[in-house]
Coordinates of N, CA and C and ligand atoms in Angstrom, one line a residue:
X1 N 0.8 -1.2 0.0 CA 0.0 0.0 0.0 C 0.9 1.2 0.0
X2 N 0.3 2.4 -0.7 CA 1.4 3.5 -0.6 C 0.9 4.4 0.9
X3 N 2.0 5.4 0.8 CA 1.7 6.2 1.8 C 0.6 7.0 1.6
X4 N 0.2 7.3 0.4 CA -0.9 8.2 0.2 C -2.3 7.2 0.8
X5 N -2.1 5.9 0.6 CA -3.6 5.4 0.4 C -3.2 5.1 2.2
X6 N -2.5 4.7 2.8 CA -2.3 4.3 4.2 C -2.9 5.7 5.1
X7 N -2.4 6.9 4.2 CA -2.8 8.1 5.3 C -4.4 8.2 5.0
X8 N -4.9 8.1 4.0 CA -6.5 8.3 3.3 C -6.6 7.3 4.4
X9 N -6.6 6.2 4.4 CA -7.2 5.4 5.3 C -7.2 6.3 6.9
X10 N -5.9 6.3 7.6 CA -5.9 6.9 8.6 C -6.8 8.0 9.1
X11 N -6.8 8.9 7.7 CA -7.8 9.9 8.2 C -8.9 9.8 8.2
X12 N -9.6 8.7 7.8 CA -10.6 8.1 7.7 C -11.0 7.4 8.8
X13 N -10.2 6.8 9.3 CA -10.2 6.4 10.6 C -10.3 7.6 11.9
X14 N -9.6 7.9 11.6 CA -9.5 9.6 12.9 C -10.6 9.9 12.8
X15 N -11.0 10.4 11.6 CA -13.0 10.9 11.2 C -13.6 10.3 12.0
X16 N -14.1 8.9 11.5 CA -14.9 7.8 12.6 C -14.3 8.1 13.5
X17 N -13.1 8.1 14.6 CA -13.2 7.7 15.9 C -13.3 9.0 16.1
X18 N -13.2 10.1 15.5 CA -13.4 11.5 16.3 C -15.2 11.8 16.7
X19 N -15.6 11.3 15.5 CA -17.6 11.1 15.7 C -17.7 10.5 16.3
X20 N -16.8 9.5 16.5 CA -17.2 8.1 18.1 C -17.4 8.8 19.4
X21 N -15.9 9.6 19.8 CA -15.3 10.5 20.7 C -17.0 11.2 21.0
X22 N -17.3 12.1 20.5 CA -18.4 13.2 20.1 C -19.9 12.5 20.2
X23 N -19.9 11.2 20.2 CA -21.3 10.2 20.3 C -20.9 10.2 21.5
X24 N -20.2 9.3 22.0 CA -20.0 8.5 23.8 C -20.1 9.7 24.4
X25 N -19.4 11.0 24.3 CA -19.2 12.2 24.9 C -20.6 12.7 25.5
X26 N -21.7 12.8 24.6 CA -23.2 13.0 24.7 C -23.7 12.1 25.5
X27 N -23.7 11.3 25.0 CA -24.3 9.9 25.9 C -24.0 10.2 26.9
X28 N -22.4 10.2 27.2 CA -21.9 10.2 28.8 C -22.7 11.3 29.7
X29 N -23.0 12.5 28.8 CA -23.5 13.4 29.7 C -24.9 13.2 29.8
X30 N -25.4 12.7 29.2 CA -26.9 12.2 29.0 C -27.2 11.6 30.1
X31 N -26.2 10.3 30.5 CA -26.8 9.4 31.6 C -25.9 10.0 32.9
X32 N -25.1 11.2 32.4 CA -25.0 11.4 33.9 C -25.9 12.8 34.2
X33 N -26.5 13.2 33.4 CA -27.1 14.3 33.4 C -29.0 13.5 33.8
X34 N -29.3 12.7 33.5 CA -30.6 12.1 33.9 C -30.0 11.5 35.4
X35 N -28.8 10.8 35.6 CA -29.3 10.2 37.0 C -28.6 11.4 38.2
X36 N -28.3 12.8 37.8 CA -28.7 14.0 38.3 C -29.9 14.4 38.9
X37 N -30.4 14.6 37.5 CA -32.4 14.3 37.6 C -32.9 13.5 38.7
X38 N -32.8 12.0 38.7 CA -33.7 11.7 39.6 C -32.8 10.9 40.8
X39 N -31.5 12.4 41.0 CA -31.1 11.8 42.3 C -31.1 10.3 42.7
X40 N -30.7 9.4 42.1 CA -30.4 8.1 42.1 C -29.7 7.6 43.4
X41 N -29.7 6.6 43.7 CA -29.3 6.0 45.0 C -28.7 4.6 44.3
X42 N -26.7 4.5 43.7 CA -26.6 3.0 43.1 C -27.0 2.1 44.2
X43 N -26.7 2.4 45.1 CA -27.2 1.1 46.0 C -28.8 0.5 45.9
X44 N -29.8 1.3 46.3 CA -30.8 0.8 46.4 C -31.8 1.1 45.3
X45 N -31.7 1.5 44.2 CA -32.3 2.0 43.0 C -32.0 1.2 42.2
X46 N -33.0 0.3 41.8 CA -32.2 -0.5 40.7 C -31.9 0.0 39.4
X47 N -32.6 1.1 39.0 CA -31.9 1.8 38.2 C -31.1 2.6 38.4
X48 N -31.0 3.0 39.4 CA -29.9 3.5 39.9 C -28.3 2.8 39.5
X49 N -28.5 1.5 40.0 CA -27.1 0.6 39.3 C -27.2 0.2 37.8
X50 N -28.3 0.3 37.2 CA -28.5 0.5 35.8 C -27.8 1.3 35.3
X51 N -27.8 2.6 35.8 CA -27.4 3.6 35.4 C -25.7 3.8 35.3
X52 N -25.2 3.5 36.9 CA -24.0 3.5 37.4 C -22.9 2.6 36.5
X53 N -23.7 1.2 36.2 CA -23.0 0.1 35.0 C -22.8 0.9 33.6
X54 N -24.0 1.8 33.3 CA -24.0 2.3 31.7 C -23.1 3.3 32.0
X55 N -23.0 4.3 32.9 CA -21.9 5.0 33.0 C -20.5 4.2 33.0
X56 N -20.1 3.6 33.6 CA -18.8 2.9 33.7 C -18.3 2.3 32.3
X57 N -20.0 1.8 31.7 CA -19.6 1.4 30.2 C -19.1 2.3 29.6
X58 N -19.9 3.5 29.4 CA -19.3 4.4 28.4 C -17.7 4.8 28.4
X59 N -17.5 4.8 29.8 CA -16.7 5.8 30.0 C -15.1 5.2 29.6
X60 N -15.9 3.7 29.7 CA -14.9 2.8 29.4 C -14.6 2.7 28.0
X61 N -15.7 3.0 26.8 CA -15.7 3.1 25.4 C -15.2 4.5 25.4
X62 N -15.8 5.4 26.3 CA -14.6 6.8 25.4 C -13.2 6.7 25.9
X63 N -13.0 5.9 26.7 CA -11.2 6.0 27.1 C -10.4 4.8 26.1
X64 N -11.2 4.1 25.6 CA -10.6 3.1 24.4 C -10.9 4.3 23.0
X65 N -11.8 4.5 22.8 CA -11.7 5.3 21.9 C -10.7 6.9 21.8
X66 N -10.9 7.6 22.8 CA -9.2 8.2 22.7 C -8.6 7.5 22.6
X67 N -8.2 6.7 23.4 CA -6.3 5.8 23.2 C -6.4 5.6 21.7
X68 N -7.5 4.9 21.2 CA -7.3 4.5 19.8 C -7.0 5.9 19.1
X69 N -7.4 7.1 19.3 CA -7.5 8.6 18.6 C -5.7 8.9 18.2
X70 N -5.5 8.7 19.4 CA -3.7 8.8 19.9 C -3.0 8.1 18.9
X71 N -3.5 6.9 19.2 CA -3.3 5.7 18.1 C -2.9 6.2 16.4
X72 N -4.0 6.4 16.3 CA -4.3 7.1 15.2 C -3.2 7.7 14.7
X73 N -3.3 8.9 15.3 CA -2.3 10.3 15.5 C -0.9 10.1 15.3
X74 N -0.4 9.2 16.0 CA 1.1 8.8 16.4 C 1.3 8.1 15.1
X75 N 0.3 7.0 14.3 CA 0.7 6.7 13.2 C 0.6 7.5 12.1
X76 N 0.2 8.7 11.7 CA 0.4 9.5 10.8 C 1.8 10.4 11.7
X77 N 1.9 10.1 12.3 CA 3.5 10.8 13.0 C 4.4 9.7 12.3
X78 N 4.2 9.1 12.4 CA 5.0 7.8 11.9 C 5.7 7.7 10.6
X79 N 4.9 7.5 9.7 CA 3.8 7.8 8.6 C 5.0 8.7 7.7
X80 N 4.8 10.4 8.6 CA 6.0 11.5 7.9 C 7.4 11.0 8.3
X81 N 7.6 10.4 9.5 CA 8.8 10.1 10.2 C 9.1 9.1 9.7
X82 N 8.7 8.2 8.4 CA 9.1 7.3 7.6 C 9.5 5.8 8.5
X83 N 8.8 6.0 9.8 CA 8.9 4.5 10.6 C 7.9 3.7 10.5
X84 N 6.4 4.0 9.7 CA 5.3 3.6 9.7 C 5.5 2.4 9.5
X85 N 4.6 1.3 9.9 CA 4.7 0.3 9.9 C 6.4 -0.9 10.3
X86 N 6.7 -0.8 11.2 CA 7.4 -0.5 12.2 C 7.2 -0.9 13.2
X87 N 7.5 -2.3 13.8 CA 6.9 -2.3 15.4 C 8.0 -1.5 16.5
X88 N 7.3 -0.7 17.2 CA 7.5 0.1 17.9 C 8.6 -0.6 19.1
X89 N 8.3 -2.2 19.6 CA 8.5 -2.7 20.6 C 9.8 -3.2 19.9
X90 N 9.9 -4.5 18.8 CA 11.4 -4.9 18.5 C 11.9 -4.8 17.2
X91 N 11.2 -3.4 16.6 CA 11.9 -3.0 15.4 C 11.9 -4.1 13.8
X92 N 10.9 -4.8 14.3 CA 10.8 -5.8 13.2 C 9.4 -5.2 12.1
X93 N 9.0 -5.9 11.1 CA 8.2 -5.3 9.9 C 7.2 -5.5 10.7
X94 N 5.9 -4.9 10.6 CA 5.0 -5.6 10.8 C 3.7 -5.9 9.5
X95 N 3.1 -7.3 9.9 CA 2.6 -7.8 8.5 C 1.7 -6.9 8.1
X96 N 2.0 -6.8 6.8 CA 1.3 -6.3 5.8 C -0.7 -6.5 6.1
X97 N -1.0 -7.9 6.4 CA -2.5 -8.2 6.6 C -3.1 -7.6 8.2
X98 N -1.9 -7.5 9.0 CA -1.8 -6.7 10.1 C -1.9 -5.2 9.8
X99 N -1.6 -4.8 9.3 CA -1.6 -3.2 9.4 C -3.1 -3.1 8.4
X100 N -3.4 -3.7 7.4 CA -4.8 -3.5 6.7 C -5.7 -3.9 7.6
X101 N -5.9 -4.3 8.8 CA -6.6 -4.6 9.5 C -7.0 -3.6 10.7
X102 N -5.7 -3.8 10.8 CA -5.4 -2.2 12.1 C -4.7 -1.5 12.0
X103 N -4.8 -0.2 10.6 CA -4.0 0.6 10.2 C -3.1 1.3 11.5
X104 N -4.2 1.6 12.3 CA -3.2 2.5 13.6 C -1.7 1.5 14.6
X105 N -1.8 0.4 14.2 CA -1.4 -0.6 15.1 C 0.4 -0.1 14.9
X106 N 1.1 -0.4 16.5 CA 2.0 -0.1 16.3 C 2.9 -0.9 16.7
X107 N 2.5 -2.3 17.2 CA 3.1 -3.6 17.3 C 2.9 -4.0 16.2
X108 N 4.1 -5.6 16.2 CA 3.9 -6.6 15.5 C 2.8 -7.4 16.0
X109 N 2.4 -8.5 15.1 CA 1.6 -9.1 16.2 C 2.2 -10.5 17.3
X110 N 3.5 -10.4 17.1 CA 4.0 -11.1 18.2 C 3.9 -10.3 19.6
X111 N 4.9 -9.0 19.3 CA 4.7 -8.2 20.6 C 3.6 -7.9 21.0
X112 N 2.2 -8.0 20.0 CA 0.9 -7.2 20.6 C 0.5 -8.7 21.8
X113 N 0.6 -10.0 21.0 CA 0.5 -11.1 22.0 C 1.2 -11.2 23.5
X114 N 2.4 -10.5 22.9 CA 3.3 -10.7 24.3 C 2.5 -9.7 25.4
X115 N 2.5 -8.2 24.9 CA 1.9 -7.2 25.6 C 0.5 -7.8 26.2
X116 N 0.2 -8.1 25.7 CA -1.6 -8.4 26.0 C -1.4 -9.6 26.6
X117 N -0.5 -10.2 27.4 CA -0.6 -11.5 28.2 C 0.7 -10.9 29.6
Ligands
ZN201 ZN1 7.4 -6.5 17.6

């Protein structure tokens, strides 16, 4: 793939997760902005812990969705700094079907196994 079409993709990617960022962001304040409203009790409200779970969920999708934004970002830093595709961790290539899959990715997918155990 060239660099023109790798960055097209990227910024294509950044698009989506920046709309993602800008959805969860709403929501988040949605459900924390309703269980404001009806003064919620997680303990004995069962919506109340309804609520407190969907919070924790989101909050948990907008903090993967930044990191992925970063993600993102660092590989178009990459990208001009001519290390793209590049694992970060032992300097080896990383596969070609690997990076069409997860353009942002900045392991191999050995190191992503090792990291992730
Ligand atoms: Zn590696």
């Amino acid at each position: 793939m060239s660099d023109d079409a790798i960055r097209r993709d990227l910024l294509a990617e950044r698009e989506r997760t920046t709309a993602q960022i800008a959805d969860l962001g709403r929501q988040f304040d949605a459900i924390v902005g309703s269980a404001e409203f009806d003064s919620v009790d997680d303990e004995h409200d069962p919506d109340g812990a309804t609520i407190g779970f969907e919070r924790a969920q989101t909050a948990a999708l907008l903090d993967g969705a930044r990191h992925h934004l970063a993600e993102v970002d660092r590989a178009l830093e990459r990208l001009v700094a001519g290390t793209y595709g590049v694992c970060e961790q032992c300097g080896d290539v990383i596969a070609p079907e690997r990076l069409a899959a997860r353009p942002a990715t900045t392991t191999c997918i050995r190191c992503a196994t090792r990291l992730n155990n």
